[in-house]
């Protein structure tokens, strides 16, 4: 936090119409945007992961057993404090590198700022937060680009590296694989409660803590052969990102709703009080036809847009103990939330 009275009283979320990954374009609209964007097979033989895969990042083979990972992510404020906003946006962007099983090398900042409304000192606090997270990840914030924009926007373009044999895609899951989710859900719901002015201070601190936590465990997971597929859960919610995994793997996922980790049990009470993000309904309208719910009430959690969410992992059952020990050692959720089965009529079944 800053000592300046001006910076202490700024409320960034008042200057944007969206918040965090909840302001992502819906999956349905994104499909339309990308409908005429096609990769030409063989045009770039070194491109191991490109736009055709709808994965977390692009990957280019360097020809020496290693590959470069490239990604970008940015959004509008999900918290009021500029320093914290910079940290969350940066952790979220770097997550894509870890989701591919790699390690980050460096980052470049992306800043859109309403210069006639918010002072450059406030923007400086956002950058300072980004530097803090980059230092935590062991990489430099090496440069960036900025524009004058109507709303504050911040994020990073991140470059990483990975051994070709350790690349984890969102495809590759197999029937029988166990599904793990490393971070709890509820970020979108709690953020909406904050906007409504009813979020308890303890829940706010938990929400922020999870959002600014790096998914560094992804690099270690990338080295485990039994991890067949991996992605991170962000604005499309657990259901949206799991559908992408199921489609890429040609499988169906069975999720046990009672085993889904929540930031706090009080998340369900906030739902009862109407704290449902707009992105939740946009998500469900985009892909709800592919999800079979045992109870309609499951929709809000399954479709809750996450910002800097956890890693979703499909694991060979033989490696269950290894994965559980690794996640437990990192104080992450170490209980499977479901499994993959042979492809059926729905991409996801929530029981």
Coordinates of C-alpha atoms in Angstrom, one line a residue:
X1 CA 0.0 0.0 0.0
X2 CA 1.1 3.6 -0.6
X3 CA 1.5 6.4 1.9
X4 CA 0.0 9.0 -0.4
X5 CA -3.5 10.1 0.7
X6 CA -4.5 10.4 -3.0
X7 CA -3.5 6.8 -3.7
X8 CA -5.0 5.5 -0.5
X9 CA -8.5 6.8 -1.4
X10 CA -8.6 5.8 -5.1
X11 CA -11.2 3.1 -5.9
X12 CA -10.1 1.5 -9.2
X13 CA -13.2 -0.6 -9.7
X14 CA -15.3 2.5 -10.1
X15 CA -13.6 3.4 -13.3
X16 CA -14.3 0.2 -15.3
X17 CA -17.4 -1.7 -16.4
X18 CA -15.9 -5.1 -15.9
X19 CA -13.7 -6.8 -13.3
X20 CA -10.7 -9.2 -13.7
X21 CA -11.2 -12.3 -15.9
X22 CA -15.0 -11.7 -15.5
X23 CA -14.7 -9.1 -18.3
X24 CA -13.5 -11.7 -20.8
X25 CA -15.5 -12.0 -24.0
X26 CA -17.9 -14.9 -23.6
X27 CA -16.9 -18.3 -25.1
X28 CA -19.8 -18.1 -27.6
X29 CA -18.8 -14.7 -29.0
X30 CA -15.1 -15.7 -29.0
X31 CA -16.0 -18.7 -31.1
X32 CA -17.6 -16.4 -33.6
X33 CA -14.6 -14.1 -33.6
X34 CA -12.2 -17.0 -34.3
X35 CA -14.5 -18.9 -36.7
X36 CA -12.5 -17.6 -39.7
X37 CA -9.1 -17.8 -38.1
X38 CA -7.4 -21.0 -39.2
X39 CA -3.9 -22.4 -39.0
X40 CA -2.5 -23.7 -42.2
X41 CA -1.0 -27.2 -41.5
X42 CA 2.7 -27.2 -42.1
X43 CA 3.1 -23.5 -42.4
X44 CA 5.1 -23.3 -39.2
X45 CA 6.4 -26.8 -38.4
X46 CA 8.1 -25.6 -35.2
X47 CA 4.8 -24.4 -33.8
X48 CA 3.8 -27.0 -31.3
X49 CA 0.8 -25.2 -29.8
X50 CA -1.0 -22.5 -31.7
X51 CA -4.5 -20.9 -32.0
X52 CA -6.1 -24.1 -33.3
X53 CA -5.7 -25.7 -29.9
X54 CA -7.4 -23.0 -27.9
X55 CA -4.8 -23.7 -25.2
X56 CA -3.3 -21.4 -22.5
X57 CA -0.3 -20.2 -24.5
X58 CA 1.6 -20.7 -27.8
X59 CA 4.6 -22.9 -27.9
X60 CA 7.4 -22.9 -30.4
X61 CA 10.0 -25.7 -30.7
X62 CA 13.6 -24.4 -30.7
X63 CA 14.9 -27.7 -32.1
X64 CA 17.2 -28.5 -29.2
X65 CA 14.7 -30.3 -27.0
X66 CA 13.4 -27.1 -25.5
X67 CA 10.6 -24.7 -26.5
X68 CA 9.6 -21.1 -26.0
X69 CA 6.2 -20.4 -24.4
X70 CA 4.5 -17.1 -25.3
X71 CA 1.3 -15.7 -23.7
X72 CA -0.5 -12.5 -22.8
X73 CA -3.4 -11.6 -20.5
X74 CA -4.8 -8.3 -19.3
X75 CA -8.0 -7.0 -17.7
X76 CA -9.8 -4.2 -15.9
X77 CA -9.5 -3.8 -12.1
X78 CA -11.0 -6.5 -9.8
X79 CA -9.9 -4.7 -6.7
X80 CA -9.7 -1.0 -5.7
X81 CA -6.1 -0.9 -4.5
X82 CA -3.7 -0.2 -7.5
X83 CA -0.7 -2.1 -6.0
X84 CA -2.9 -5.2 -5.4
X85 CA -4.4 -4.9 -8.9
X86 CA -1.0 -5.0 -10.4
X87 CA -0.1 -8.1 -8.4
X88 CA -3.3 -10.0 -9.3
X89 CA -3.1 -9.1 -13.0
X90 CA 0.5 -10.2 -13.2
X91 CA 0.0 -13.5 -11.3
X92 CA -2.9 -14.3 -13.7
X93 CA -0.8 -13.7 -16.8
X94 CA 2.2 -15.7 -15.6
X95 CA -0.1 -18.6 -14.8
X96 CA -0.4 -19.5 -18.5
X97 CA 3.3 -20.4 -18.5
X98 CA 2.9 -22.7 -15.5
X99 CA -0.3 -24.2 -17.0
X100 CA 1.9 -25.4 -19.9
X101 CA 4.3 -27.0 -17.6
X102 CA 7.0 -24.4 -18.1
X103 CA 8.9 -21.7 -16.2
X104 CA 8.7 -18.0 -17.0
X105 CA 11.7 -16.1 -18.3
X106 CA 10.5 -12.4 -18.5
X107 CA 7.5 -10.2 -18.8
X108 CA 6.4 -7.1 -20.7
X109 CA 3.7 -4.8 -19.2
X110 CA 0.5 -3.8 -21.0
X111 CA -1.1 -0.7 -19.6
X112 CA -4.2 1.2 -20.7
X113 CA -4.8 4.3 -18.5
X114 CA -7.4 7.1 -18.4
X115 CA -4.8 9.8 -17.9
X116 CA -7.3 12.6 -17.5
X117 CA -9.1 10.8 -14.7
X118 CA -6.4 8.8 -12.8
X119 CA -3.0 10.2 -11.9
X120 CA 0.2 8.6 -13.3
X121 CA 1.2 8.0 -9.7
X122 CA -1.7 5.6 -9.4
X123 CA -0.5 3.8 -12.5
X124 CA 2.9 3.6 -11.0
X125 CA 1.5 1.7 -8.1
X126 CA 0.0 -0.9 -10.5
X127 CA 3.4 -1.3 -12.1
X128 CA 5.0 -1.6 -8.7
X129 CA 2.6 -4.5 -7.9
X130 CA 3.6 -6.2 -11.1
X131 CA 7.3 -5.9 -10.3
X132 CA 6.6 -7.5 -6.9
X133 CA 5.0 -10.6 -8.5
X134 CA 7.6 -10.8 -11.2
X135 CA 10.3 -10.8 -8.5
X136 CA 8.5 -13.5 -6.7
X137 CA 8.4 -15.5 -10.0
X138 CA 12.1 -14.9 -10.4
X139 CA 11.8 -12.9 -13.7
X140 CA 12.3 -9.3 -14.8
X141 CA 9.5 -6.9 -15.8
X142 CA 11.6 -6.0 -18.8
X143 CA 9.5 -3.3 -20.5
X144 CA 6.1 -2.7 -21.8
X145 CA 3.7 -0.5 -23.8
X146 CA 1.0 2.0 -22.6
X147 CA -1.9 3.8 -24.2
X148 CA -4.4 6.4 -23.1
X149 CA -7.7 4.5 -22.7
X150 CA -11.2 5.2 -21.3
X151 CA -10.8 2.6 -18.6
X152 CA -7.8 1.3 -16.6
X153 CA -6.4 -2.0 -18.1
X154 CA -3.3 -3.9 -17.0
X155 CA -1.6 -7.2 -17.7
X156 CA 1.5 -8.8 -19.0
X157 CA 2.9 -10.5 -22.1
X158 CA 5.1 -13.3 -20.7
X159 CA 7.8 -15.5 -22.3
X160 CA 8.7 -18.8 -20.8
X161 CA 10.5 -22.0 -21.6
X162 CA 9.8 -25.7 -21.2
X163 CA 11.4 -29.0 -22.2
X164 CA 9.5 -30.4 -25.1
X165 CA 8.9 -33.6 -23.2
X166 CA 7.3 -31.7 -20.4
X167 CA 4.8 -29.6 -22.3
X168 CA 1.3 -30.0 -20.9
X169 CA -1.6 -29.2 -23.1
X170 CA -5.3 -28.9 -22.4
X171 CA -5.8 -32.0 -24.5
X172 CA -4.4 -35.5 -23.7
X173 CA -6.7 -36.5 -20.8
X174 CA -7.7 -40.2 -20.9
X175 CA -10.8 -42.1 -19.6
X176 CA -10.1 -43.1 -16.0
X177 CA -7.9 -40.0 -15.3
X178 CA -8.5 -38.2 -12.0
X179 CA -9.3 -34.5 -12.0
X180 CA -7.6 -32.1 -9.5
X181 CA -8.2 -28.4 -9.1
X182 CA -5.5 -26.7 -7.1
X183 CA -7.2 -23.5 -5.9
X184 CA -10.7 -23.1 -4.5
X185 CA -13.6 -21.5 -6.4
X186 CA -15.7 -18.5 -5.5
X187 CA -13.6 -15.6 -6.7
X188 CA -16.2 -14.1 -8.9
X189 CA -18.9 -14.5 -6.3
X190 CA -16.9 -12.8 -3.5
X191 CA -15.8 -10.0 -5.9
X192 CA -19.5 -9.3 -6.7
X193 CA -20.2 -9.2 -3.0
X194 CA -17.5 -6.7 -2.6
X195 CA -19.1 -4.5 -5.3
X196 CA -22.4 -4.7 -3.4
X197 CA -20.7 -3.6 -0.2
X198 CA -21.5 -6.8 1.8
X199 CA -18.3 -8.7 1.6
X200 CA -16.8 -9.4 5.1
X201 CA -13.2 -8.3 5.6
X202 CA -11.9 -11.8 6.3
X203 CA -13.4 -13.1 3.0
X204 CA -11.9 -10.1 1.1
X205 CA -8.4 -11.0 2.4
X206 CA -8.9 -14.7 1.4
X207 CA -10.0 -13.7 -2.0
X208 CA -7.1 -11.4 -2.7
X209 CA -4.6 -13.9 -1.2
X210 CA -5.7 -16.7 -3.7
X211 CA -5.8 -14.3 -6.7
X212 CA -2.2 -13.1 -6.2
X213 CA -0.8 -16.5 -5.5
X214 CA 1.4 -17.9 -8.3
X215 CA 0.7 -21.3 -9.8
X216 CA 4.4 -22.3 -9.6
X217 CA 3.5 -25.9 -8.9
X218 CA 2.7 -26.2 -12.6
X219 CA 6.4 -26.4 -13.5
X220 CA 6.8 -29.4 -11.2
X221 CA 3.6 -31.0 -12.5
X222 CA 5.0 -30.6 -16.0
X223 CA 7.7 -33.1 -15.2
X224 CA 5.3 -35.8 -14.1
X225 CA 4.5 -38.2 -17.0
X226 CA 1.2 -39.2 -15.4
X227 CA -0.1 -35.7 -15.7
X228 CA -1.8 -36.1 -19.1
X229 CA -3.5 -32.7 -19.4
X230 CA -3.4 -29.3 -17.6
X231 CA -5.0 -25.9 -17.9
X232 CA -5.7 -23.0 -15.6
X233 CA -9.2 -21.9 -14.6
X234 CA -10.0 -18.3 -15.3
X235 CA -12.9 -16.3 -16.8
X236 CA -14.8 -19.1 -18.4
X237 CA -15.2 -20.8 -15.0
X238 CA -14.5 -24.4 -14.1
X239 CA -17.1 -25.7 -16.5
X240 CA -15.8 -23.6 -19.4
X241 CA -12.2 -24.6 -19.1
X242 CA -13.0 -28.2 -18.4
X243 CA -15.1 -28.3 -21.5
X244 CA -12.1 -27.2 -23.5
X245 CA -10.1 -30.0 -21.9
X246 CA -12.8 -32.6 -22.7
X247 CA -13.2 -31.4 -26.3
X248 CA -9.4 -31.5 -26.9
X249 CA -9.2 -34.9 -25.2
X250 CA -12.4 -36.4 -26.7
X251 CA -13.6 -37.4 -23.2
X252 CA -16.4 -36.6 -20.8
X253 CA -15.7 -35.4 -17.2
X254 CA -17.7 -36.5 -14.2
X255 CA -17.5 -33.9 -11.4
X256 CA -18.6 -34.5 -7.8
X257 CA -20.0 -31.2 -6.7
X258 CA -19.5 -31.8 -3.0
X259 CA -15.8 -32.3 -3.6
X260 CA -15.3 -28.9 -5.4
X261 CA -13.2 -26.7 -3.0
X262 CA -14.6 -23.3 -2.1
X263 CA -12.7 -20.3 -0.7
X264 CA -15.1 -20.4 2.2
X265 CA -18.4 -22.1 2.9
X266 CA -20.0 -18.7 3.2
X267 CA -19.7 -18.4 -0.6
X268 CA -23.0 -20.2 -0.8
X269 CA -24.6 -17.6 1.4
X270 CA -23.4 -14.8 -0.8
X271 CA -25.1 -16.6 -3.7
X272 CA -28.3 -16.7 -1.7
X273 CA -28.0 -12.9 -1.4
X274 CA -27.8 -12.4 -5.1
X275 CA -24.0 -12.1 -5.5
X276 CA -23.8 -13.7 -8.9
X277 CA -21.4 -12.2 -11.5
X278 CA -22.8 -11.2 -14.9
X279 CA -20.1 -13.4 -16.4
X280 CA -21.7 -16.5 -14.8
X281 CA -24.8 -16.3 -16.9
X282 CA -22.9 -15.4 -20.0
X283 CA -20.7 -18.5 -19.5
X284 CA -23.7 -20.8 -19.0
X285 CA -25.6 -19.4 -22.0
X286 CA -22.4 -20.1 -24.1
X287 CA -21.8 -23.7 -23.1
X288 CA -24.7 -24.9 -20.8
X289 CA -25.9 -27.3 -23.4
X290 CA -22.7 -29.3 -22.9
X291 CA -23.2 -29.6 -19.1
X292 CA -25.5 -32.0 -17.4
X293 CA -26.3 -30.8 -13.8
X294 CA -27.8 -33.0 -11.2
X295 CA -29.2 -29.8 -9.6
X296 CA -29.7 -26.4 -11.3
X297 CA -28.1 -24.7 -8.3
X298 CA -24.7 -26.2 -9.3
X299 CA -24.6 -23.8 -12.2
X300 CA -23.4 -20.8 -10.2
X301 CA -20.3 -22.5 -8.8
X302 CA -19.4 -24.3 -12.0
X303 CA -19.7 -21.2 -14.2
X304 CA -18.2 -18.7 -11.7
X305 CA -15.6 -16.6 -13.5
X306 CA -12.2 -17.0 -11.7
X307 CA -9.4 -14.5 -11.8
X308 CA -5.9 -16.0 -11.4
X309 CA -7.6 -19.3 -10.6
X310 CA -6.0 -22.7 -10.0
X311 CA -4.7 -25.4 -12.2
X312 CA -7.0 -28.1 -13.5
X313 CA -5.1 -31.4 -13.9
X314 CA -6.0 -34.7 -15.5
X315 CA -3.8 -37.4 -13.8
X316 CA -3.2 -41.1 -14.3
X317 CA -4.7 -42.9 -11.2
X318 CA -1.3 -44.6 -10.7
X319 CA 0.2 -41.2 -9.9
X320 CA -2.6 -40.2 -7.5
X321 CA -0.4 -40.5 -4.3
X322 CA 2.4 -38.5 -6.0
X323 CA 0.1 -35.7 -7.0
X324 CA -1.7 -35.6 -3.6
X325 CA 1.7 -35.3 -1.8
X326 CA 3.0 -32.6 -4.1
X327 CA -0.2 -30.5 -3.8
X328 CA -0.4 -31.0 -0.1
X329 CA 3.2 -29.9 0.3
X330 CA 2.2 -26.6 -1.5
X331 CA -0.9 -26.1 0.7
X332 CA -3.1 -26.6 -2.3
X333 CA -6.3 -28.6 -2.7
X334 CA -5.1 -32.3 -3.0
X335 CA -8.5 -34.1 -3.3
X336 CA -9.7 -35.2 -6.7
X337 CA -12.9 -33.5 -7.8
X338 CA -13.9 -36.1 -10.4
X339 CA -12.6 -38.2 -13.2
X340 CA -12.7 -38.6 -17.0
X341 CA -14.7 -41.3 -18.8
X342 CA -15.3 -42.3 -22.4
X343 CA -16.9 -39.5 -24.4
X344 CA -20.7 -39.3 -23.9
X345 CA -23.6 -37.1 -24.8
X346 CA -22.3 -34.2 -22.5
X347 CA -18.9 -32.9 -22.1
X348 CA -19.4 -32.6 -18.3
X349 CA -21.7 -34.4 -15.9
X350 CA -22.0 -32.8 -12.4
X351 CA -23.4 -35.2 -9.8

